[in-house]
Coordinates of C-alpha atoms in Angstrom, one line a residue:
X23 CA -79.5 36.6 -8.5
X24 CA -78.8 33.1 -7.3
X25 CA -78.0 29.9 -9.0
X26 CA -81.0 27.9 -10.2
X27 CA -81.8 24.8 -8.1
X28 CA -80.3 22.5 -10.7
X29 CA -77.1 24.6 -10.9
X30 CA -76.8 24.7 -7.1
X31 CA -77.1 20.9 -6.9
X32 CA -74.4 20.6 -9.6
X33 CA -72.1 23.0 -7.7
X34 CA -72.4 20.8 -4.6
X35 CA -71.4 17.8 -6.7
X36 CA -68.3 19.4 -8.2
X37 CA -66.1 18.0 -5.4
X38 CA -67.3 14.5 -5.8
X39 CA -66.2 11.9 -8.5
X40 CA -69.4 12.6 -10.4
X41 CA -67.8 15.0 -12.8
X42 CA -64.5 13.1 -13.3
X43 CA -65.1 12.5 -17.0
X44 CA -66.0 16.2 -17.4
X45 CA -62.6 17.2 -15.9
X46 CA -60.9 14.6 -18.0
X47 CA -62.5 16.0 -21.2
X48 CA -61.3 19.5 -20.3
X49 CA -57.8 18.1 -19.6
X50 CA -57.8 16.3 -22.9
X51 CA -58.9 19.4 -24.9
X52 CA -55.6 21.1 -23.8
X53 CA -54.1 18.8 -26.4
X54 CA -56.6 20.0 -29.1
X55 CA -54.3 21.8 -31.4
X56 CA -51.4 19.7 -32.7
X57 CA -50.5 22.0 -35.6
X58 CA -49.8 25.3 -33.9
X59 CA -49.4 27.4 -37.0
X60 CA -50.3 30.7 -35.2
X61 CA -51.8 31.9 -32.0
X62 CA -55.2 32.7 -33.5
X63 CA -55.6 29.1 -34.7
X64 CA -54.7 27.6 -31.3
X65 CA -57.1 30.0 -29.6
X66 CA -60.0 29.4 -32.0
X67 CA -59.6 25.6 -32.0
X68 CA -59.7 25.2 -28.3
X69 CA -62.4 27.8 -27.7
X70 CA -64.6 26.1 -30.2
X71 CA -63.9 22.6 -28.8
X72 CA -64.8 23.8 -25.2
X73 CA -68.0 25.5 -26.4
X74 CA -69.1 22.3 -28.1
X75 CA -68.9 20.2 -25.0
X76 CA -72.2 18.6 -24.0
X77 CA -74.4 20.1 -21.2
X78 CA -73.3 19.4 -17.7
X79 CA -74.9 16.2 -16.3
X80 CA -77.2 16.8 -13.4
X81 CA -76.7 14.9 -10.1
X82 CA -78.6 11.6 -9.7
X83 CA -82.3 12.1 -9.1
X84 CA -82.4 15.6 -10.6
X85 CA -85.0 16.6 -13.3
X86 CA -84.0 17.3 -16.0
X87 CA -81.0 15.1 -16.3
X88 CA -78.7 17.9 -17.5
X89 CA -78.1 21.4 -16.2
X90 CA -79.0 24.0 -18.8
X91 CA -76.0 26.2 -19.5
X92 CA -73.0 26.7 -21.7
X93 CA -69.2 26.2 -21.7
X94 CA -66.8 29.1 -22.4
X95 CA -63.1 29.6 -22.3
X96 CA -62.6 32.7 -20.1
X97 CA -58.7 32.9 -20.2
X98 CA -56.3 31.6 -22.8
X99 CA -55.2 29.3 -24.1
X100 CA -51.9 30.8 -23.2
X101 CA -48.7 29.0 -24.1
X102 CA -44.9 29.4 -24.1
X103 CA -43.1 30.5 -27.3
X104 CA -41.6 27.0 -27.7
X105 CA -45.1 25.5 -27.1
X106 CA -43.8 23.4 -24.1
X107 CA -46.5 24.6 -21.7
X108 CA -50.2 25.5 -22.4
X109 CA -53.0 26.4 -20.0
X110 CA -56.5 27.8 -20.2
X111 CA -59.4 28.6 -17.9
X112 CA -63.1 27.8 -18.6
X113 CA -66.5 28.0 -16.9
X114 CA -69.9 26.4 -17.2
X115 CA -72.6 29.0 -16.9
X116 CA -76.1 28.4 -15.5
X117 CA -78.6 29.3 -18.2
X118 CA -81.2 30.5 -15.7
X119 CA -79.1 32.8 -13.6
X120 CA -76.3 33.6 -15.9
X121 CA -73.8 32.8 -13.2
X122 CA -70.8 30.4 -13.6
X123 CA -71.4 27.2 -11.6
X124 CA -67.7 26.5 -11.4
X125 CA -64.4 27.5 -13.0
X126 CA -61.7 25.1 -14.4
X127 CA -58.0 25.6 -14.9
X128 CA -56.7 23.0 -17.4
X129 CA -53.0 22.3 -17.9
X130 CA -51.7 20.5 -20.9
X131 CA -49.3 17.5 -20.4
X132 CA -46.4 16.3 -22.4
X133 CA -47.2 16.8 -26.1
X134 CA -44.8 15.2 -28.6
X135 CA -46.1 17.5 -31.4
X136 CA -44.6 20.5 -29.5
X137 CA -41.5 20.5 -31.7
X138 CA -37.9 19.8 -30.7
X139 CA -37.3 22.7 -28.3
X140 CA -40.7 22.4 -26.7
X141 CA -40.3 18.7 -26.2
X142 CA -36.9 19.1 -24.6
X143 CA -38.4 21.6 -22.2
X144 CA -41.2 19.2 -21.3
X145 CA -38.6 16.4 -20.7
X146 CA -36.7 18.7 -18.4
X147 CA -39.9 19.3 -16.4
X148 CA -40.7 15.6 -16.4
X149 CA -37.3 14.3 -15.4
X150 CA -35.3 16.9 -13.6
X151 CA -35.9 15.3 -10.2
X152 CA -32.4 14.8 -8.9
X153 CA -32.3 18.3 -7.4
X154 CA -35.0 19.3 -5.0
X155 CA -36.3 22.8 -4.2
X156 CA -37.9 23.9 -1.0
X157 CA -41.6 24.4 -1.4
X158 CA -41.3 27.8 0.4
X159 CA -38.9 28.9 -2.4
X160 CA -40.8 27.3 -5.2
X161 CA -44.1 29.0 -4.3
X162 CA -42.5 32.4 -4.8
X163 CA -40.7 31.4 -8.1
X164 CA -37.3 30.6 -6.8
X165 CA -36.2 27.4 -8.5
X166 CA -32.5 28.0 -8.8
X167 CA -31.6 27.9 -5.1
X168 CA -29.4 25.2 -3.7
X169 CA -31.2 22.9 -1.2
X170 CA -28.7 22.1 1.6
X171 CA -31.0 19.3 2.9
X172 CA -30.4 20.4 6.5
X173 CA -34.1 19.9 7.4
X174 CA -35.0 16.5 6.0
X175 CA -38.7 16.8 6.9
X176 CA -39.2 19.9 4.9
X177 CA -41.5 20.1 1.9
X178 CA -39.6 19.9 -1.4
X179 CA -40.5 19.5 -5.0
X180 CA -38.3 18.5 -8.0
X181 CA -36.5 21.3 -9.7
X182 CA -38.1 20.4 -13.0
X183 CA -41.6 20.7 -11.5
X184 CA -40.6 24.0 -9.9
X185 CA -39.6 25.3 -13.3
X186 CA -42.9 24.2 -14.8
X187 CA -44.8 26.0 -12.0
X188 CA -42.7 29.1 -12.5
X189 CA -43.5 29.0 -16.3
X190 CA -47.3 28.5 -15.8
X191 CA -47.7 31.3 -13.2
X192 CA -45.9 33.7 -15.5
X193 CA -48.0 33.0 -18.6
X194 CA -50.0 36.1 -19.5
X195 CA -52.9 36.7 -21.8
X196 CA -52.7 39.7 -24.1
X197 CA -54.0 42.3 -24.1
X198 CA -53.6 43.4 -20.5
X199 CA -51.0 41.0 -19.4
X200 CA -53.4 39.1 -17.1
X201 CA -51.9 35.9 -15.6
X202 CA -54.0 33.0 -14.2
X203 CA -53.9 34.3 -10.6
X204 CA -55.2 37.7 -11.7
X205 CA -57.9 36.2 -13.9
X206 CA -59.2 34.0 -11.1
X207 CA -59.2 36.7 -8.5
X208 CA -60.3 39.7 -10.5
X209 CA -62.4 37.8 -13.0
X210 CA -64.1 34.6 -11.9
X211 CA -64.1 35.0 -8.1
X212 CA -65.1 38.6 -8.3
X213 CA -68.4 37.4 -9.8
X214 CA -68.9 34.9 -6.9
X215 CA -66.3 34.3 -4.2
X216 CA -67.9 30.9 -3.4
X217 CA -67.3 29.6 -7.0
X218 CA -65.3 26.4 -6.8
X219 CA -62.1 26.4 -8.9
X220 CA -61.2 23.0 -10.4
X221 CA -57.6 22.5 -11.4
X222 CA -57.1 19.6 -13.8
X223 CA -54.5 18.2 -16.2
X224 CA -53.1 14.9 -17.5
X225 CA -49.6 13.4 -17.1
X226 CA -47.1 16.3 -16.9
X227 CA -50.2 18.5 -16.6
X228 CA -51.4 16.4 -13.7
X229 CA -48.1 16.8 -11.9
X230 CA -48.4 20.5 -12.3
X231 CA -51.9 20.4 -10.9
X232 CA -50.5 19.2 -7.6
X233 CA -48.3 22.2 -7.3
X234 CA -50.4 24.9 -9.0
X235 CA -53.4 24.1 -6.7
X236 CA -51.4 24.8 -3.5
X237 CA -49.8 27.8 -5.2
X238 CA -53.3 29.2 -5.9
X239 CA -54.4 28.4 -2.3
X240 CA -51.5 30.4 -1.0
X241 CA -52.2 33.4 -3.2
X242 CA -56.0 33.6 -3.5
X243 CA -58.3 34.9 -0.7
X244 CA -58.7 32.6 2.3
X245 CA -61.8 30.4 1.9
X246 CA -61.4 30.0 -1.9
X247 CA -62.6 26.5 -2.8
X248 CA -59.9 24.8 -4.9
X249 CA -60.5 21.3 -6.1
X250 CA -57.5 19.5 -7.7
X251 CA -58.3 16.7 -10.2
X252 CA -55.0 15.5 -11.6
X253 CA -55.0 12.5 -14.1
X254 CA -52.1 10.1 -14.1
X255 CA -49.7 12.5 -12.3
X256 CA -46.1 11.7 -11.6
X257 CA -45.2 12.7 -8.1
X258 CA -44.1 16.3 -7.8
X259 CA -42.0 16.2 -4.6
X260 CA -41.1 14.4 -1.5
X261 CA -43.4 12.7 1.0
X262 CA -43.6 15.8 3.2
X263 CA -44.8 17.9 0.3
X264 CA -47.3 15.2 -0.7
X265 CA -48.7 15.1 2.8
X266 CA -48.6 18.6 4.0
X267 CA -49.0 20.8 0.9
X268 CA -51.4 18.5 -0.9
X269 CA -53.2 15.7 1.0
X270 CA -53.9 17.8 4.2
X271 CA -54.6 21.0 2.2
X272 CA -57.0 19.3 -0.2
X273 CA -58.8 16.4 1.6
X274 CA -61.5 16.4 -1.1
X275 CA -59.1 16.1 -4.0
X276 CA -59.7 13.4 -6.6
X277 CA -56.5 11.9 -8.0
X278 CA -57.1 9.7 -11.0
X279 CA -54.7 7.0 -12.2
X280 CA -54.6 3.5 -13.8
X281 CA -52.6 0.9 -11.8
X282 CA -51.2 -0.4 -15.1
X283 CA -49.9 3.0 -16.2
X284 CA -46.2 3.6 -16.0
X285 CA -46.3 7.4 -15.6
X286 CA -47.9 7.7 -12.1
X287 CA -45.2 5.3 -10.8
X288 CA -42.6 8.1 -11.2
X289 CA -41.1 8.8 -8.9
X290 CA -42.3 7.9 -5.5
X291 CA -43.1 4.3 -6.4
X292 CA -40.7 3.8 -9.3
X293 CA -39.8 0.3 -8.1
X294 CA -43.3 -0.8 -8.9
X295 CA -42.7 -0.3 -12.6
X296 CA -41.1 -3.7 -12.6
X297 CA -44.5 -5.3 -11.7
X298 CA -46.1 -3.8 -14.8
X299 CA -44.1 -6.3 -16.9
X300 CA -42.9 -9.2 -14.7
X301 CA -46.2 -10.0 -13.0
X302 CA -48.3 -10.0 -16.1
X303 CA -49.4 -13.2 -17.9
X304 CA -51.2 -13.7 -21.2
X305 CA -54.7 -15.3 -21.0
X306 CA -53.2 -18.7 -21.9
X307 CA -50.9 -18.5 -18.9
X308 CA -47.6 -17.8 -20.7
X309 CA -45.4 -15.1 -19.0
X310 CA -45.8 -11.6 -20.3
X311 CA -42.9 -9.5 -21.6
X312 CA -39.9 -8.8 -19.4
X313 CA -39.1 -5.3 -18.2
X314 CA -37.3 -3.5 -21.0
X315 CA -33.6 -3.0 -20.4
X316 CA -33.9 0.8 -20.8
X317 CA -36.1 0.9 -17.7
X318 CA -34.2 -1.5 -15.5

């Protein structure tokens, strides 16, 4: 059985900005449960929230204006014991054919409700950028190696980002111990190898999107369609990584950010943070607030 015409048109539009708000909603729902009393509550809350999302909008000119179908969490949410990292996978399934139109991997960003230990771990992933790790090592989970810097043009990512990637790729859903790579390969893609896989997340989650997407591309079958859609991501690594491992690998990626947001300025354009304060004026022409001393 093939996708319905409406679903096939929607699949073609998955790589365009049309569904940006859809991916943002899925990234936002990773923050759904702020009171993580137990795993069953986290799981139920997020699954219910995803299932209640509205129907997928149809591309312009399509009739009807939505694609009949349903949202479903297919893996997770899975999170670390300290609640520092959380990730889940979901699909939108075509009502006519019963086939998923696309899959989504959503990564939660920094969550201040994670508790002291979880928040400390998140801050480490956000700020441990002074030591760089070779991408070749990071993609196989080796985050503790010393980078000698002998080859300055080599792709590198921050040690904190590497640690976050290592954590995400090791998360397993019980029962069965299925990690995200196994779920995509043996679950979603086994139904349809042409199914696009969107990877999304906000802030810290957006940063992790830029490393998880190339990790998946390295480990999934050749030809798998992976579409990164990070929101407000800090930069994960050096310019060589940004160009070779991300920009050239994903020419259709949609990277979303607000030019007045501080977070995406870290770390590649950190000097531009100054302009968020010193170049601003109130409507009456008076100067805006100066850059806080803590950020100088």
